[in-house]
Amino acid sequence: MSGTGSPELQLLGAGHAPAVLAFEVANRTWFAASVPDRGDDYFKHFAQRHHALLAEQESGRCAFHVLVADDGAVLGRFNLVDMDEGVATLGYRVAQQVAGRGVATATVQQLCRLATTRHGLHTINASVTRTTPHPAGCWSRPDSSRSDRRIRPTSTENPASATSGANSGTDSGTAAGDGPADLPDARRRHPYR
């Protein structure tokens, strides 16, 4: 892992563009082993795409986050998309260098807390690809601090949902996954954009 301090979850900004691009380039082959490749156009038009994501985030329908090491390197992307009436879809991807170290689990839990406090969400949906076992592990770990958490990980053919009691004053349910572009609900888009 880059640097010596704890990575920080930050809302995506214009200044993150070079580090996000470096993250995507460095991990492209690894990501493509479990989710559809972004294709060459994604990288060719990255600056325009990044600007479009920031505009979409400004609309309030999405919240894109990056996990940043103390040296500025992006270690992961964690996104809440299609936010509407207290519900959103979560997607994430982490760098190969931090995979399997609990980074995704801890960051998803942090983002779920932010989803409640910052965005007023009570339900987070996500998808898990059949070829990627690690995201399902983030879902299935019990959280001893939450007795009302219901987590149902499923394949991409039936997106999973993590729901928590919105009136309990506690954080939102933990959900994570790399959702494909062809989710059954046509309104949903690639959550890990």
Short mmCIF file of C-alpha atoms in Angstrom, two decimals:
data_model
loop_
_atom_site.label_atom_id
_atom_site.label_comp_id
_atom_site.label_asym_id
_atom_site.label_seq_id
_atom_site.Cartn_x
_atom_site.Cartn_y
_atom_site.Cartn_z
CA MET A 1 0.00 0.00 0.00
CA SER A 2 1.18 3.51 -0.76
CA GLY A 3 2.34 5.71 2.10
CA THR A 4 2.39 5.01 5.80
CA GLY A 5 -0.83 6.64 7.09
CA SER A 6 -4.43 5.51 6.91
CA PRO A 7 -6.15 6.07 3.58
CA GLU A 8 -8.91 8.69 3.51
CA LEU A 9 -12.31 8.40 1.82
CA GLN A 10 -12.89 11.61 -0.15
CA LEU A 11 -15.71 12.88 -2.32
CA LEU A 12 -14.52 12.85 -5.93
CA GLY A 13 -13.23 16.22 -7.13
CA ALA A 14 -11.60 17.67 -10.22
CA GLY A 15 -8.16 17.38 -8.62
CA HIS A 16 -8.49 13.60 -8.33
CA ALA A 17 -8.49 13.08 -12.11
CA PRO A 18 -4.79 12.22 -12.59
CA ALA A 19 -4.74 9.77 -9.65
CA VAL A 20 -8.02 8.13 -10.72
CA LEU A 21 -6.69 7.66 -14.24
CA ALA A 22 -3.46 6.17 -12.88
CA PHE A 23 -5.52 3.81 -10.68
CA GLU A 24 -7.65 2.66 -13.64
CA VAL A 25 -4.64 2.16 -15.92
CA ALA A 26 -2.61 0.27 -13.31
CA ASN A 27 -5.48 -2.09 -12.46
CA ARG A 28 -7.14 -2.46 -15.86
CA THR A 29 -6.09 -6.05 -16.50
CA TRP A 30 -6.94 -7.12 -12.97
CA PHE A 31 -10.40 -5.53 -13.12
CA ALA A 32 -11.07 -7.04 -16.54
CA ALA A 33 -10.62 -10.52 -15.08
CA SER A 34 -13.87 -10.13 -13.12
CA VAL A 35 -15.91 -7.31 -14.69
CA PRO A 36 -16.30 -6.03 -18.26
CA ASP A 37 -13.34 -3.97 -19.44
CA ARG A 38 -13.99 -0.25 -19.78
CA GLY A 39 -12.56 -0.24 -23.29
CA ASP A 40 -9.99 2.02 -24.90
CA ASP A 41 -12.46 4.91 -25.36
CA TYR A 42 -12.79 5.24 -21.59
CA PHE A 43 -9.08 5.99 -21.31
CA LYS A 44 -8.90 8.08 -24.50
CA HIS A 45 -11.71 10.38 -23.28
CA PHE A 46 -11.01 10.16 -19.57
CA ALA A 47 -10.90 13.93 -18.93
CA GLN A 48 -14.33 14.46 -20.48
CA ARG A 49 -15.73 11.46 -18.63
CA HIS A 50 -14.36 12.69 -15.30
CA HIS A 51 -15.90 16.12 -15.89
CA ALA A 52 -19.26 14.48 -16.71
CA LEU A 53 -19.13 12.47 -13.46
CA LEU A 54 -18.55 15.64 -11.47
CA ALA A 55 -21.55 17.28 -13.18
CA GLU A 56 -23.67 14.22 -12.41
CA GLN A 57 -22.51 14.31 -8.79
CA GLU A 58 -23.45 17.99 -8.59
CA SER A 59 -27.03 17.03 -9.57
CA GLY A 60 -27.34 15.07 -6.32
CA ARG A 61 -28.26 11.75 -7.93
CA CYS A 62 -24.80 10.25 -7.40
CA ALA A 63 -21.93 10.52 -4.94
CA PHE A 64 -18.56 9.34 -6.18
CA HIS A 65 -15.80 8.68 -3.65
CA VAL A 66 -12.13 7.79 -3.86
CA LEU A 67 -10.01 6.14 -1.20
CA VAL A 68 -6.78 8.14 -1.20
CA ALA A 69 -3.45 7.11 0.33
CA ASP A 70 -1.37 9.71 2.13
CA ASP A 71 0.81 10.07 -0.97
CA GLY A 72 -2.23 10.94 -3.13
CA ALA A 73 -2.55 7.57 -4.87
CA VAL A 74 -6.09 6.27 -5.35
CA LEU A 75 -6.57 2.86 -3.73
CA GLY A 76 -10.24 2.44 -4.55
CA ARG A 77 -13.42 3.95 -5.91
CA PHE A 78 -16.67 3.72 -3.95
CA ASN A 79 -19.82 5.09 -5.52
CA LEU A 80 -23.44 5.65 -4.60
CA VAL A 81 -25.50 6.02 -7.77
CA ASP A 82 -29.15 6.42 -8.68
CA MET A 83 -29.91 8.03 -5.33
CA ASP A 84 -33.66 8.49 -5.12
CA GLU A 85 -36.14 8.48 -2.24
CA GLY A 86 -33.61 7.16 0.29
CA VAL A 87 -32.36 4.34 -1.95
CA ALA A 88 -29.08 4.07 -3.89
CA THR A 89 -26.90 1.52 -5.63
CA LEU A 90 -23.36 0.97 -4.36
CA GLY A 91 -20.44 -0.12 -6.47
CA TYR A 92 -16.76 -0.22 -5.78
CA ARG A 93 -13.41 -1.38 -7.05
CA VAL A 94 -10.14 -1.51 -5.18
CA ALA A 95 -6.56 -1.69 -6.38
CA GLN A 96 -5.09 -5.16 -6.64
CA GLN A 97 -2.37 -4.15 -4.16
CA VAL A 98 -4.93 -3.72 -1.34
CA ALA A 99 -7.40 -6.46 -2.28
CA GLY A 100 -7.97 -9.06 0.41
CA ARG A 101 -6.69 -6.83 3.23
CA GLY A 102 -10.05 -5.65 4.59
CA VAL A 103 -9.75 -2.27 2.87
CA ALA A 104 -12.98 -2.72 0.89
CA THR A 105 -14.92 -3.96 3.90
CA ALA A 106 -13.84 -1.06 6.12
CA THR A 107 -14.44 1.52 3.41
CA VAL A 108 -17.86 0.14 2.50
CA GLN A 109 -18.85 0.30 6.16
CA GLN A 110 -17.63 3.91 6.35
CA LEU A 111 -19.49 4.84 3.17
CA CYS A 112 -22.69 3.26 4.46
CA ARG A 113 -22.51 5.46 7.55
CA LEU A 114 -21.97 8.51 5.32
CA ALA A 115 -24.87 7.40 3.12
CA THR A 116 -27.19 7.84 6.07
CA THR A 117 -25.76 11.01 7.58
CA ARG A 118 -24.81 12.89 4.41
CA HIS A 119 -27.36 11.62 1.86
CA GLY A 120 -30.32 10.45 3.96
CA LEU A 121 -30.24 6.95 2.51
CA HIS A 122 -31.91 4.00 4.22
CA THR A 123 -31.44 1.30 1.58
CA ILE A 124 -28.35 0.47 -0.46
CA ASN A 125 -28.55 -2.02 -3.30
CA ALA A 126 -25.57 -3.61 -5.00
CA SER A 127 -24.63 -6.40 -7.33
CA VAL A 128 -21.96 -9.03 -7.04
CA THR A 129 -20.51 -10.73 -10.07
CA ARG A 130 -20.30 -14.50 -9.88
CA THR A 131 -16.63 -14.38 -10.81
CA THR A 132 -15.67 -12.03 -7.98
CA PRO A 133 -15.92 -13.76 -4.60
CA HIS A 134 -14.42 -10.94 -2.50
CA PRO A 135 -17.37 -8.51 -2.74
CA ALA A 136 -19.71 -11.17 -1.42
CA GLY A 137 -17.40 -11.54 1.58
CA CYS A 138 -17.93 -7.87 2.47
CA TRP A 139 -21.66 -8.52 2.59
CA SER A 140 -21.68 -11.69 4.58
CA ARG A 141 -19.51 -10.62 7.49
CA PRO A 142 -21.74 -10.09 10.49
CA ASP A 143 -21.67 -6.71 12.17
CA SER A 144 -22.08 -7.23 15.88
CA SER A 145 -23.12 -3.61 16.34
CA ARG A 146 -26.18 -4.08 14.16
CA SER A 147 -28.93 -6.57 14.93
CA ASP A 148 -31.38 -5.23 12.36
CA ARG A 149 -29.11 -5.58 9.35
CA ARG A 150 -30.45 -7.82 6.62
CA ILE A 151 -27.91 -8.57 3.91
CA ARG A 152 -28.81 -10.73 0.95
CA PRO A 153 -25.95 -11.02 -1.55
CA THR A 154 -26.96 -12.46 -4.88
CA SER A 155 -25.59 -12.73 -8.37
CA THR A 156 -25.90 -9.94 -10.93
CA GLU A 157 -29.03 -11.59 -12.28
CA ASN A 158 -30.79 -10.48 -9.08
CA PRO A 159 -29.18 -7.45 -7.43
CA ALA A 160 -28.71 -7.76 -3.69
CA SER A 161 -30.03 -5.34 -1.17
CA ALA A 162 -28.79 -4.33 2.22
CA THR A 163 -31.41 -2.59 4.28
CA SER A 164 -31.35 -1.10 7.71
CA GLY A 165 -34.02 0.40 9.89
CA ALA A 166 -34.18 4.02 8.80
CA ASN A 167 -35.94 5.07 11.99
CA SER A 168 -33.44 3.45 14.32
CA GLY A 169 -30.97 6.32 14.03
CA THR A 170 -28.19 3.93 13.04
CA ASP A 171 -26.08 3.67 9.93
CA SER A 172 -27.25 2.21 6.66
CA GLY A 173 -26.70 -1.45 5.79
CA THR A 174 -23.44 -2.62 4.34
CA ALA A 175 -23.50 -3.42 0.65
CA ALA A 176 -20.74 -3.75 -1.89
CA GLY A 177 -20.16 -5.05 -5.34
CA ASP A 178 -19.09 -4.46 -8.88
CA GLY A 179 -22.40 -4.09 -10.69
CA PRO A 180 -22.48 -4.78 -14.41
CA ALA A 181 -23.91 -2.32 -16.90
CA ASP A 182 -26.83 -4.64 -17.73
CA LEU A 183 -28.70 -4.73 -14.43
CA PRO A 184 -32.39 -5.68 -14.78
CA ASP A 185 -33.59 -2.18 -13.88
CA ALA A 186 -32.82 -0.13 -16.99
CA ARG A 187 -32.50 3.02 -14.86
CA ARG A 188 -29.44 1.63 -13.08
CA ARG A 189 -26.05 2.33 -14.53
CA HIS A 190 -22.60 1.04 -13.85
CA PRO A 191 -22.16 1.86 -10.13
CA TYR A 192 -18.37 1.84 -10.24
CA ARG A 193 -18.16 4.26 -13.14
#
